[in-house]
mmCIF file of C-alpha atoms in Angstrom:
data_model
loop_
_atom_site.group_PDB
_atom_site.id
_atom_site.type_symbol
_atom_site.label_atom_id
_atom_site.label_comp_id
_atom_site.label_asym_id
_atom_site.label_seq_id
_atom_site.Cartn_x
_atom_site.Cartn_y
_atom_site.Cartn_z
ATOM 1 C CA UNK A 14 -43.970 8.069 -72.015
ATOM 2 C CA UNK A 15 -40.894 9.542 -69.689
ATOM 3 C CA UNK A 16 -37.799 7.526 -70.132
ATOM 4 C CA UNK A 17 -39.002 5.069 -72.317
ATOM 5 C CA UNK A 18 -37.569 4.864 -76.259
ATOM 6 C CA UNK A 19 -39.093 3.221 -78.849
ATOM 7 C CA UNK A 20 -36.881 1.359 -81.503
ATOM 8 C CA UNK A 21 -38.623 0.318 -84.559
ATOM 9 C CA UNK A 22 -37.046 -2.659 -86.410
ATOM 10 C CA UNK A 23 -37.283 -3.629 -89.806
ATOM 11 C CA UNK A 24 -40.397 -5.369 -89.823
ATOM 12 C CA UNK A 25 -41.947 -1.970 -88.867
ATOM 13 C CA UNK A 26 -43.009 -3.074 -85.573
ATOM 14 C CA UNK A 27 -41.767 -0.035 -82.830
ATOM 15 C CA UNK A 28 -39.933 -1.932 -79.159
ATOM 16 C CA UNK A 29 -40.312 -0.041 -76.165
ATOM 17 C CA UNK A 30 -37.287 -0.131 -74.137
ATOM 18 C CA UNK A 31 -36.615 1.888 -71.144
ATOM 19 C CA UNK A 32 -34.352 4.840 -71.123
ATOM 20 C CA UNK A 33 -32.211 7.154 -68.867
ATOM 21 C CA UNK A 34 -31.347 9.024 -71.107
ATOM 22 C CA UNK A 35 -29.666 8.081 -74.811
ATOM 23 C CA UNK A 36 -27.628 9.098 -77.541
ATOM 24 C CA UNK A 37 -27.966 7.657 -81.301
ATOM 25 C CA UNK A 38 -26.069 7.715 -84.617
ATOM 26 C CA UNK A 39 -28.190 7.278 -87.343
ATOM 27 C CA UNK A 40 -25.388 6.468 -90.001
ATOM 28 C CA UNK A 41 -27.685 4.803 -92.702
ATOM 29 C CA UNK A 42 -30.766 6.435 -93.291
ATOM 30 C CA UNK A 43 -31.612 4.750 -96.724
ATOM 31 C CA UNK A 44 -31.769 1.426 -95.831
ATOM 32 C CA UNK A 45 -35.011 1.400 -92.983
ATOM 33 C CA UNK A 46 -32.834 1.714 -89.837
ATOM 34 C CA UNK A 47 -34.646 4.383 -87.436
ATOM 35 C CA UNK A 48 -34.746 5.297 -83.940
ATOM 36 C CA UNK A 49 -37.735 7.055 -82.084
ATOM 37 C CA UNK A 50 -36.918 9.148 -79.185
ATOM 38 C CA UNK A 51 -39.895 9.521 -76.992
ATOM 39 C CA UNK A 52 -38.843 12.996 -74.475
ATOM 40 C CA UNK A 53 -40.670 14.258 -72.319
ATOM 41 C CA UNK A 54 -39.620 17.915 -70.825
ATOM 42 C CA UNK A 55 -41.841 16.959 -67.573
ATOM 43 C CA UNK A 56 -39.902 14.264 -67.033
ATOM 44 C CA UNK A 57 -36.826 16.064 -67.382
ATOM 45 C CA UNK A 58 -37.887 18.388 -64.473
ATOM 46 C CA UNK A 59 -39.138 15.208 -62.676
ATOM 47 C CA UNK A 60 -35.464 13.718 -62.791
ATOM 48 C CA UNK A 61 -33.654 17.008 -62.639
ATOM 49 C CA UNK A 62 -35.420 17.313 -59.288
ATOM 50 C CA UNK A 63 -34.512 14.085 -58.070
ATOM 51 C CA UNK A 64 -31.017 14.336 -59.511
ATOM 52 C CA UNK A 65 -30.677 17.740 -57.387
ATOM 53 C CA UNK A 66 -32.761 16.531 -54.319
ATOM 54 C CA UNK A 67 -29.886 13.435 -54.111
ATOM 55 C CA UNK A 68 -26.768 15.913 -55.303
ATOM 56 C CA UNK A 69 -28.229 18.134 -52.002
ATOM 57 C CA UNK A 70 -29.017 14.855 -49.816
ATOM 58 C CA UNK A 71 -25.241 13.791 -50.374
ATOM 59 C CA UNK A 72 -23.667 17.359 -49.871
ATOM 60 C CA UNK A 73 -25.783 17.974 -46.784
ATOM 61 C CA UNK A 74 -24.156 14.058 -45.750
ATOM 62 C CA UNK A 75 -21.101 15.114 -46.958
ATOM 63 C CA UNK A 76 -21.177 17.712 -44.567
ATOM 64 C CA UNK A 77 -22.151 16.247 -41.829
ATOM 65 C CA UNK A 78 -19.625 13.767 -42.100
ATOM 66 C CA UNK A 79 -17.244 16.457 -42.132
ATOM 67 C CA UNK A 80 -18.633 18.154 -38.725
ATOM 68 C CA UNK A 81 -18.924 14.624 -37.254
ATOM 69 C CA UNK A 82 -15.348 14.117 -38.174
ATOM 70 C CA UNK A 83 -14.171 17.765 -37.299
ATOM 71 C CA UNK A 84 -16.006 16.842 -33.347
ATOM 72 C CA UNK A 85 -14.153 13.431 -33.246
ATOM 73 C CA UNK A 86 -11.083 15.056 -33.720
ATOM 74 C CA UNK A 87 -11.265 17.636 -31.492
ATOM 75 C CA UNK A 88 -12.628 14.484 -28.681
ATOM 76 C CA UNK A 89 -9.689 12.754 -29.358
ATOM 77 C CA UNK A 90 -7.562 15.187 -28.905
ATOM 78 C CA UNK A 91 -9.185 16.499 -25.942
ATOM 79 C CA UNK A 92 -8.993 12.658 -24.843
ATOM 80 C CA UNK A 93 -5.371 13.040 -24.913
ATOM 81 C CA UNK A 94 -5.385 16.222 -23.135
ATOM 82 C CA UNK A 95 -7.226 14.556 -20.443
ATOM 83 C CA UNK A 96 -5.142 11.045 -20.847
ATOM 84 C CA UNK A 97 -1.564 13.674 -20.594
ATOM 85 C CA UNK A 98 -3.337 15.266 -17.512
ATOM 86 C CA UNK A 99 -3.843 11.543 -15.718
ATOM 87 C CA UNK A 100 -0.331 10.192 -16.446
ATOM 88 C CA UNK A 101 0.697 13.877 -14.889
ATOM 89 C CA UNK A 102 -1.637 13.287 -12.034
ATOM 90 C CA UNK A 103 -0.977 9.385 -11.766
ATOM 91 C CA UNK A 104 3.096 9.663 -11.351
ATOM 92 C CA UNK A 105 2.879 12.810 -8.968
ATOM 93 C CA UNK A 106 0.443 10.357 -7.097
ATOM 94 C CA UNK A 107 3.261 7.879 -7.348
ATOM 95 C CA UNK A 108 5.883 10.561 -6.392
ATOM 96 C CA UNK A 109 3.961 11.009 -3.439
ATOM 97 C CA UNK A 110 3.320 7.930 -2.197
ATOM 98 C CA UNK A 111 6.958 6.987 -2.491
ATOM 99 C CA UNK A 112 8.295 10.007 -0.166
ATOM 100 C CA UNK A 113 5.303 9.003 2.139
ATOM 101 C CA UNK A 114 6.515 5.292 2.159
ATOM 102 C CA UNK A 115 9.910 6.977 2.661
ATOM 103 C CA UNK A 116 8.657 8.969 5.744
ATOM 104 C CA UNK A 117 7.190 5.986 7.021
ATOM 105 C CA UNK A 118 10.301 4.164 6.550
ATOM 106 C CA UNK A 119 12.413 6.691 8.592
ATOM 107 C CA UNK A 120 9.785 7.197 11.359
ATOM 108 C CA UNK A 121 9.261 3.418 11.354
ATOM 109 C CA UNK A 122 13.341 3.232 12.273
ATOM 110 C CA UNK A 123 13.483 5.896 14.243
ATOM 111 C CA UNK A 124 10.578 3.961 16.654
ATOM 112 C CA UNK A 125 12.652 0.884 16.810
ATOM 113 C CA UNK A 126 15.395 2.926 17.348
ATOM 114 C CA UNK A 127 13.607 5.010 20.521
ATOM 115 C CA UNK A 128 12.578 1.084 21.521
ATOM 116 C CA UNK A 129 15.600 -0.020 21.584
ATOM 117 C CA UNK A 130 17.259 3.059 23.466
ATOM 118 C CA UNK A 131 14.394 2.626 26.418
ATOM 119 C CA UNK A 132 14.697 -0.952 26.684
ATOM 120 C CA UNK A 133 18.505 -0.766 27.482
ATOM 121 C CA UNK A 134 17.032 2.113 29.651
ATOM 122 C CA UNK A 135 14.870 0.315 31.443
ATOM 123 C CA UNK A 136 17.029 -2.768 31.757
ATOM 124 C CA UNK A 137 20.293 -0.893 32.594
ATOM 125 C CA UNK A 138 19.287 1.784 34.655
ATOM 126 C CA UNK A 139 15.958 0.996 36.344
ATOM 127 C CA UNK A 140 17.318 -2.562 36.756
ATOM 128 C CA UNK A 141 20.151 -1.680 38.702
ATOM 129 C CA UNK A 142 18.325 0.544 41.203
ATOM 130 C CA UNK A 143 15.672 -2.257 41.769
ATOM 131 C CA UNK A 144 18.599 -4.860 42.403
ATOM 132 C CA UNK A 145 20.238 -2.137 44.668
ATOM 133 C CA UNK A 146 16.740 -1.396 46.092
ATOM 134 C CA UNK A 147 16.241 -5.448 46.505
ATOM 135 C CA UNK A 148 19.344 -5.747 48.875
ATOM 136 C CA UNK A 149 19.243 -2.625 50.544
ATOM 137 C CA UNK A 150 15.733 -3.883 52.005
ATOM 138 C CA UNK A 151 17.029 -7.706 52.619
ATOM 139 C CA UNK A 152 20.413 -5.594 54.435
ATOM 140 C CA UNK A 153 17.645 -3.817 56.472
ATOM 141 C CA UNK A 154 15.840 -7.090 57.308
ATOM 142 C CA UNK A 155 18.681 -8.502 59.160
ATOM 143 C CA UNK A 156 18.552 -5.312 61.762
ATOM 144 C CA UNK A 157 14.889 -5.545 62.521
ATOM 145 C CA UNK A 158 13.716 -7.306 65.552
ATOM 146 C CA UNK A 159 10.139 -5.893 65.360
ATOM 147 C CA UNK A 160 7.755 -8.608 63.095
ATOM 148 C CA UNK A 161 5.632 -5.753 62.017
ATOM 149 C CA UNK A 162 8.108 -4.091 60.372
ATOM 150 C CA UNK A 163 10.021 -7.012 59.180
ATOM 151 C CA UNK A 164 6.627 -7.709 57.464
ATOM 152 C CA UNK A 165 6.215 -4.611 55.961
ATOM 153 C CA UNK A 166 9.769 -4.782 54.555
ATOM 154 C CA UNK A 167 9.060 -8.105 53.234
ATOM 155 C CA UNK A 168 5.732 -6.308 51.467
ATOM 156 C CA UNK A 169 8.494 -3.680 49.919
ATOM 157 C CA UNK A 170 9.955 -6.402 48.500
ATOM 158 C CA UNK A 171 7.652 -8.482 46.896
ATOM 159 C CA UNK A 172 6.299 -5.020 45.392
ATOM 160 C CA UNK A 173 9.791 -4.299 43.911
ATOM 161 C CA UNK A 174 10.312 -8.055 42.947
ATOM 162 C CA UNK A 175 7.018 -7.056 40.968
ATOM 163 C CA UNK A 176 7.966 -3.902 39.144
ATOM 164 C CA UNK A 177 11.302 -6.051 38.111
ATOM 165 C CA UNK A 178 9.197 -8.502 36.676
ATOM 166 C CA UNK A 179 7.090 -5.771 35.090
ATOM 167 C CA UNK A 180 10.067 -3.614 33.324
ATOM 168 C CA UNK A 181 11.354 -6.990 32.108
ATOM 169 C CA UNK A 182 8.107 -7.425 30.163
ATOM 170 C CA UNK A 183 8.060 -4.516 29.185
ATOM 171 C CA UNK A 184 11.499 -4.177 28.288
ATOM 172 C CA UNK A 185 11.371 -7.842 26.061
ATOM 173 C CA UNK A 186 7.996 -5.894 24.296
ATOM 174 C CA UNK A 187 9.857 -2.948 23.304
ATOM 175 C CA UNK A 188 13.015 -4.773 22.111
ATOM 176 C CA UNK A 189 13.191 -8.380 22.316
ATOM 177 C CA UNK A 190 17.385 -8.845 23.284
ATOM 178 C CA UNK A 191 17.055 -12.363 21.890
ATOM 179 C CA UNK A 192 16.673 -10.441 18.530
ATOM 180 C CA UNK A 193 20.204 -8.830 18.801
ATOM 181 C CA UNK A 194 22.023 -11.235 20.630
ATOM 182 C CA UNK A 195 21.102 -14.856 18.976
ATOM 183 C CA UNK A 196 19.411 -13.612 15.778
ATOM 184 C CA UNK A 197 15.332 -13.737 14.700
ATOM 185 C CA UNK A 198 15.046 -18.446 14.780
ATOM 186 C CA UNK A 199 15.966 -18.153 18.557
ATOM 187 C CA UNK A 200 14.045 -15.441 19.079
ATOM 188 C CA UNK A 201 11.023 -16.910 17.446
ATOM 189 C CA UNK A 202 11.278 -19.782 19.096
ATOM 190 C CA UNK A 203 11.408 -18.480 22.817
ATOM 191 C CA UNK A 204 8.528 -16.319 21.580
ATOM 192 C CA UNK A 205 6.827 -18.823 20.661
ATOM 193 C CA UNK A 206 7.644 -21.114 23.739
ATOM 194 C CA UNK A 207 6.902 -18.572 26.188
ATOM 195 C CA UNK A 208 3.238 -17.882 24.622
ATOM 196 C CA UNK A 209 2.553 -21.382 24.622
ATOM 197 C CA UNK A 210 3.589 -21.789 28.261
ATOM 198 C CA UNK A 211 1.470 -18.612 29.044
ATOM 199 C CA UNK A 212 -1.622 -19.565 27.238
ATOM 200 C CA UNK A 213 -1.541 -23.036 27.844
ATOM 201 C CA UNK A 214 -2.097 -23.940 23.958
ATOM 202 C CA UNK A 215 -0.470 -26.763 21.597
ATOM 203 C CA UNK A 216 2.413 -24.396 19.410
ATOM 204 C CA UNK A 217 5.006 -25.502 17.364
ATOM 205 C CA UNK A 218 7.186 -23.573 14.882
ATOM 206 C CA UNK A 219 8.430 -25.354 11.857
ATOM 207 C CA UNK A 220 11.339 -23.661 9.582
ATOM 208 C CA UNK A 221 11.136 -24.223 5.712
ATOM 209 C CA UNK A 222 14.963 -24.030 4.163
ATOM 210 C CA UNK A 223 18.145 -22.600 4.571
ATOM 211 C CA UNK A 224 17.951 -19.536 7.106
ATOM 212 C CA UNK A 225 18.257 -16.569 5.593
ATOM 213 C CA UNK A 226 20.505 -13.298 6.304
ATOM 214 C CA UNK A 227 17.873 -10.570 7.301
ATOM 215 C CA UNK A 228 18.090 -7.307 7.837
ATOM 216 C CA UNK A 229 17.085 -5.904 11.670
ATOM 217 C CA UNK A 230 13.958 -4.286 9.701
ATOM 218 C CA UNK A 231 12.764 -7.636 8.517
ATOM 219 C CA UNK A 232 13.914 -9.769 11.207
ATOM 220 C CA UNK A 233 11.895 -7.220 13.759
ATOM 221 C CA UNK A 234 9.217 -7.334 11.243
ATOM 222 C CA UNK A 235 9.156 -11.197 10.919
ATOM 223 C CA UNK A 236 9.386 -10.869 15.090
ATOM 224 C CA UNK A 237 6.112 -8.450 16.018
ATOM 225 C CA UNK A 238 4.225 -9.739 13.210
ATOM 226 C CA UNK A 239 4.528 -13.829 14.939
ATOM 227 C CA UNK A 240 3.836 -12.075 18.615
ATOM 228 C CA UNK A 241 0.736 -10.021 16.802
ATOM 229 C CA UNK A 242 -0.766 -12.753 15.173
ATOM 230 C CA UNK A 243 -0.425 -14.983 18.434
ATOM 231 C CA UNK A 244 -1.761 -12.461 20.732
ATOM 232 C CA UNK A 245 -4.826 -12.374 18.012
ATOM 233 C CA UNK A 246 -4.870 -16.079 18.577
ATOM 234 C CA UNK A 247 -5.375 -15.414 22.133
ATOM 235 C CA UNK A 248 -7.714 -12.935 22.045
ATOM 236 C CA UNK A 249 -10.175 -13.935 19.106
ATOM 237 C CA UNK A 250 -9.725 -17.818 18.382
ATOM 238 C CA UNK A 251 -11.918 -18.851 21.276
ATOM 239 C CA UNK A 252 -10.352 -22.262 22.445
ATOM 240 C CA UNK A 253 -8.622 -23.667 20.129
ATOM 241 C CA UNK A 254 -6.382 -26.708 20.641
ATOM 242 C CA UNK A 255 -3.310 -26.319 18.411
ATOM 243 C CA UNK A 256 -1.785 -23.326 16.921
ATOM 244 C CA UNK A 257 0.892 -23.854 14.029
ATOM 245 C CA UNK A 258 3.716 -21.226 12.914
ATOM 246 C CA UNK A 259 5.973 -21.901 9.779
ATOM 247 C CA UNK A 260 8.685 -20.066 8.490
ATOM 248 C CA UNK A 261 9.376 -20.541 5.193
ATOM 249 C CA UNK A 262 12.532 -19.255 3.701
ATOM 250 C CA UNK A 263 13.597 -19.209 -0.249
ATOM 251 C CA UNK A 264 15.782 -17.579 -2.099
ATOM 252 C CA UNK A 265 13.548 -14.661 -3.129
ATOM 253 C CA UNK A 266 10.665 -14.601 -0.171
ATOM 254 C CA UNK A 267 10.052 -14.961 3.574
ATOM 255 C CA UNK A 268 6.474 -16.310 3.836
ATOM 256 C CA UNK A 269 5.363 -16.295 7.690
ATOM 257 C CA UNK A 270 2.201 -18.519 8.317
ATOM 258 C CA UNK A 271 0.541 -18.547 11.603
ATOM 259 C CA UNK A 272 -2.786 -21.820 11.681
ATOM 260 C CA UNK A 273 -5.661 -21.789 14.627
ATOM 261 C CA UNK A 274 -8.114 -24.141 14.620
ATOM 262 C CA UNK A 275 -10.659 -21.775 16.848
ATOM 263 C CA UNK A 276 -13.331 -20.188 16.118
ATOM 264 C CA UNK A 277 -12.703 -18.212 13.130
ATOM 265 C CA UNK A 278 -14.567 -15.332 11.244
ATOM 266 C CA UNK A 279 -15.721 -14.104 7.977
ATOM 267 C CA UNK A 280 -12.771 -13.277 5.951
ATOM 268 C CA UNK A 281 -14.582 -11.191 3.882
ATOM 269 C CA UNK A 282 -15.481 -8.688 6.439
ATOM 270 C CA UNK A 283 -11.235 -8.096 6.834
ATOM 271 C CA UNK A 284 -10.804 -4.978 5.237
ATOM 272 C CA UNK A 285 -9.149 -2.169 7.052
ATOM 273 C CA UNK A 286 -12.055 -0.057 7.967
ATOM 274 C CA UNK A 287 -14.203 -3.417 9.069
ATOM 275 C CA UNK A 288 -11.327 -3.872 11.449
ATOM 276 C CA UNK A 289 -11.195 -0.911 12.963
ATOM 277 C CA UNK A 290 -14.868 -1.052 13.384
ATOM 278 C CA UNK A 291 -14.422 -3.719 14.958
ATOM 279 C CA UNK A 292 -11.593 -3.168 17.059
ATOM 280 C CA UNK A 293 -9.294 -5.321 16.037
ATOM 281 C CA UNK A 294 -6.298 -3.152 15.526
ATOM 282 C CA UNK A 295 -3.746 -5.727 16.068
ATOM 283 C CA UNK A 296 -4.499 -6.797 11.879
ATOM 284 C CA UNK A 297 -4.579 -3.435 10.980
ATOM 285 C CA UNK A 298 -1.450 -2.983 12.637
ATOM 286 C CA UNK A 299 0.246 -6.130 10.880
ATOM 287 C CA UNK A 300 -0.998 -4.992 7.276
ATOM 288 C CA UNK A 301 0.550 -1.394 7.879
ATOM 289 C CA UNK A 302 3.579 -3.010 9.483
ATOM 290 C CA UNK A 303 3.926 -5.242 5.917
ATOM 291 C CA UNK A 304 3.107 -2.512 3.717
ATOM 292 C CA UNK A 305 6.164 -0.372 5.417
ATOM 293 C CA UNK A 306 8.788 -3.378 4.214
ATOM 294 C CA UNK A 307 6.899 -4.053 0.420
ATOM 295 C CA UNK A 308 5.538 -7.321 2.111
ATOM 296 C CA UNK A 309 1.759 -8.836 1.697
ATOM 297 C CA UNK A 310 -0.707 -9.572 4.385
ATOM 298 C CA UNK A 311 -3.419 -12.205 3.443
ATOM 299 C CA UNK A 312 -6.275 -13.497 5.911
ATOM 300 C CA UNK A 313 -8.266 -16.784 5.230
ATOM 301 C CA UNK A 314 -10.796 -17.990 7.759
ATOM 302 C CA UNK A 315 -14.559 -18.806 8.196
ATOM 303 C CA UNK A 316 -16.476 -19.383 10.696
ATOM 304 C CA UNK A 317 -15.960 -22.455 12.678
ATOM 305 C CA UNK A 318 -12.924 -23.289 10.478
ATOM 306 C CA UNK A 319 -10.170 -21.439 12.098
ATOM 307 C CA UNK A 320 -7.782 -18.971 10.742
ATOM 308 C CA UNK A 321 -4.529 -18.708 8.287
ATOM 309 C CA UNK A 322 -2.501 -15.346 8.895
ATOM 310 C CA UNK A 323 -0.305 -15.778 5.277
ATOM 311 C CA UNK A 324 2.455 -12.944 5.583
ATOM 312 C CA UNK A 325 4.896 -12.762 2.497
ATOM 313 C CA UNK A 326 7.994 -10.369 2.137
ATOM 314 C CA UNK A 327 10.377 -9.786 -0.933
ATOM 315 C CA UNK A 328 14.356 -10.348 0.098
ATOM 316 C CA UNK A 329 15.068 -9.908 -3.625
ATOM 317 C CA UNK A 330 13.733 -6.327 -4.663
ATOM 318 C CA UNK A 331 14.887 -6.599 -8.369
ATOM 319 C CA UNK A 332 13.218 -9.933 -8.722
ATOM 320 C CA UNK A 333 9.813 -8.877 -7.174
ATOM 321 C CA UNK A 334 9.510 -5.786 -9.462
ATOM 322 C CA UNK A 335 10.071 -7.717 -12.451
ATOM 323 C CA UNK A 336 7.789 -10.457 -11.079
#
């Protein structure tokens, strides 16, 4: 039989034991000690076949292996070629977007610049001419005897009292004075006085800690984006009954939050292209206004719940990049 030897003790009786393959020493031969090899050459072949089929199995793995290992090398490395090509791409991105920020910076100073130069225009020059046009017409009154005319001058009048009126608003919308002359709390608070009185709605601003030193960027900042959210009161919160504005000064952060109780909206529907589908430009506005001083717009609101404008600005620029 293939593999198989057969020992044959000394009671003469041959054991079959299975075999691989063996090699004896037959050092006594006198003394009834033998060993029968049973060989068979078909077997050989058999297991020289097999022995060859595996051998050819595990070079054909081997080399597969290799060729696996050869492709994940050449992935990996073309994984870092691509990785070295996004860290490229990714700061240039970031070199971009920080001499855009820096454009926007300069143009954003340059408009509150032009703003401030046309509403000392407006208030010096136009001003004086309608205060010289106001008492030229009330010196001409005095001479007229004729009621027709002296009406019509008093119609000149009331239309000049009206563009006065008109460049003053829109001289306080370009560049609140208040801003330069008592600093951004007074100025906040007759801004937020004077809406209330317009509007006819419960306001009251509350300030959180020790005022802070701000810069004229951040105090105009602070300034339009408390007149933006208010006018978006106005305009979107239906009715509601109380309006709340805190100011909330720390050592680190200005946080600016501005309550309604009206109607409210889905939040969720607040990003920037939902807004200017919508129209409402005055939030897209305030988030581009933020974004221009490193600050952070944040909107909560739902319908029938009213609406939480939460505006936060960095005064300490080493803290909030390591934060």
């Amino acid at each position: 039989m293939p593999g198989v030897v057969f020992l044959q003790g000394q009671d003469g009786v041959p054991e079959r034991h299975t075999c691989l393959g063996a090699r004896a020493r037959l050092r006594e031969f006198g003394k009834g000690v033998s060993v029968l090899l049973h060989l068979d050459e078909a077997a050989f072949d058999r297991r020289f076949k097999i022995l060859s089929a595996k051998l050819h199995d595990a070079r054909r793995i081997m080399q597969e292996r290799r060729r696996r290992a050869r492709q994940m090398q050449a992935l990996l490395e073309e994984r870092g070629r691509l990785l070295g090509r996004l860290e490229e791409d990714a700061a240039a991105r970031k070199a971009a977007e920080q001499e855009r920020d820096k454009v926007l910076n300069r143009l954003y100073r340059a408009g509150q610049d032009e703003r401030r130069r046309l509403a000392r225009d407006l208030h010096d020059h136009a001003g004086q001419h309608l205060v010289a046009l106001n008492f030229g017409l009330r010196r001409l009154t005095s001479h007229l005897t004729d009621p027709k005319s002296a009406y019509e001058i008093d119609k000149l009048l009331k239309q000049a009292q009206d563009i006065g009126s008109a460049l003053r608003r829109v001289s306080l919308e370009l560049r609140p004075p208040a801003l330069d002359e008592f600093g951004v709390v007074t100025a906040l608070r007759h801004l937020v006085n004077e809406w209330g009185r317009a509007t006819g709605i419960a306001v009251e601003l509350q300030l959180v800690g020790p005022e802070s030193t701000l810069s004229t960027e951040l105090a105009i900042t602070l300034y339009r984006l408390t007149q933006e959210a208010l006018t978006n009161v106005a305009k979107h919160a239906g009715e509601p009954s109380h309006v709340s504005v805190v100011v909330l000064f720390s050592p680190t952060h200005l946080t600016l939050t501005v309550d309604d109780n009206g109607v409210g909206f889905e939040a969720d529907d607040a990003s920037t292209l939902a807004l200017v589908a919508q129209g409402k430009l005055g939030l897209v506005g305030m988030r581009e206004r933020m974004s221009l001083v490193g600050g952070s717009l944040e909107l909560e609101s739902s319908p029938g719940r009213g609406t939480t404008v939460l505006a936060r600005i960095c005064l300490v620029k080493d803290f909030c990049s390591d934060a």
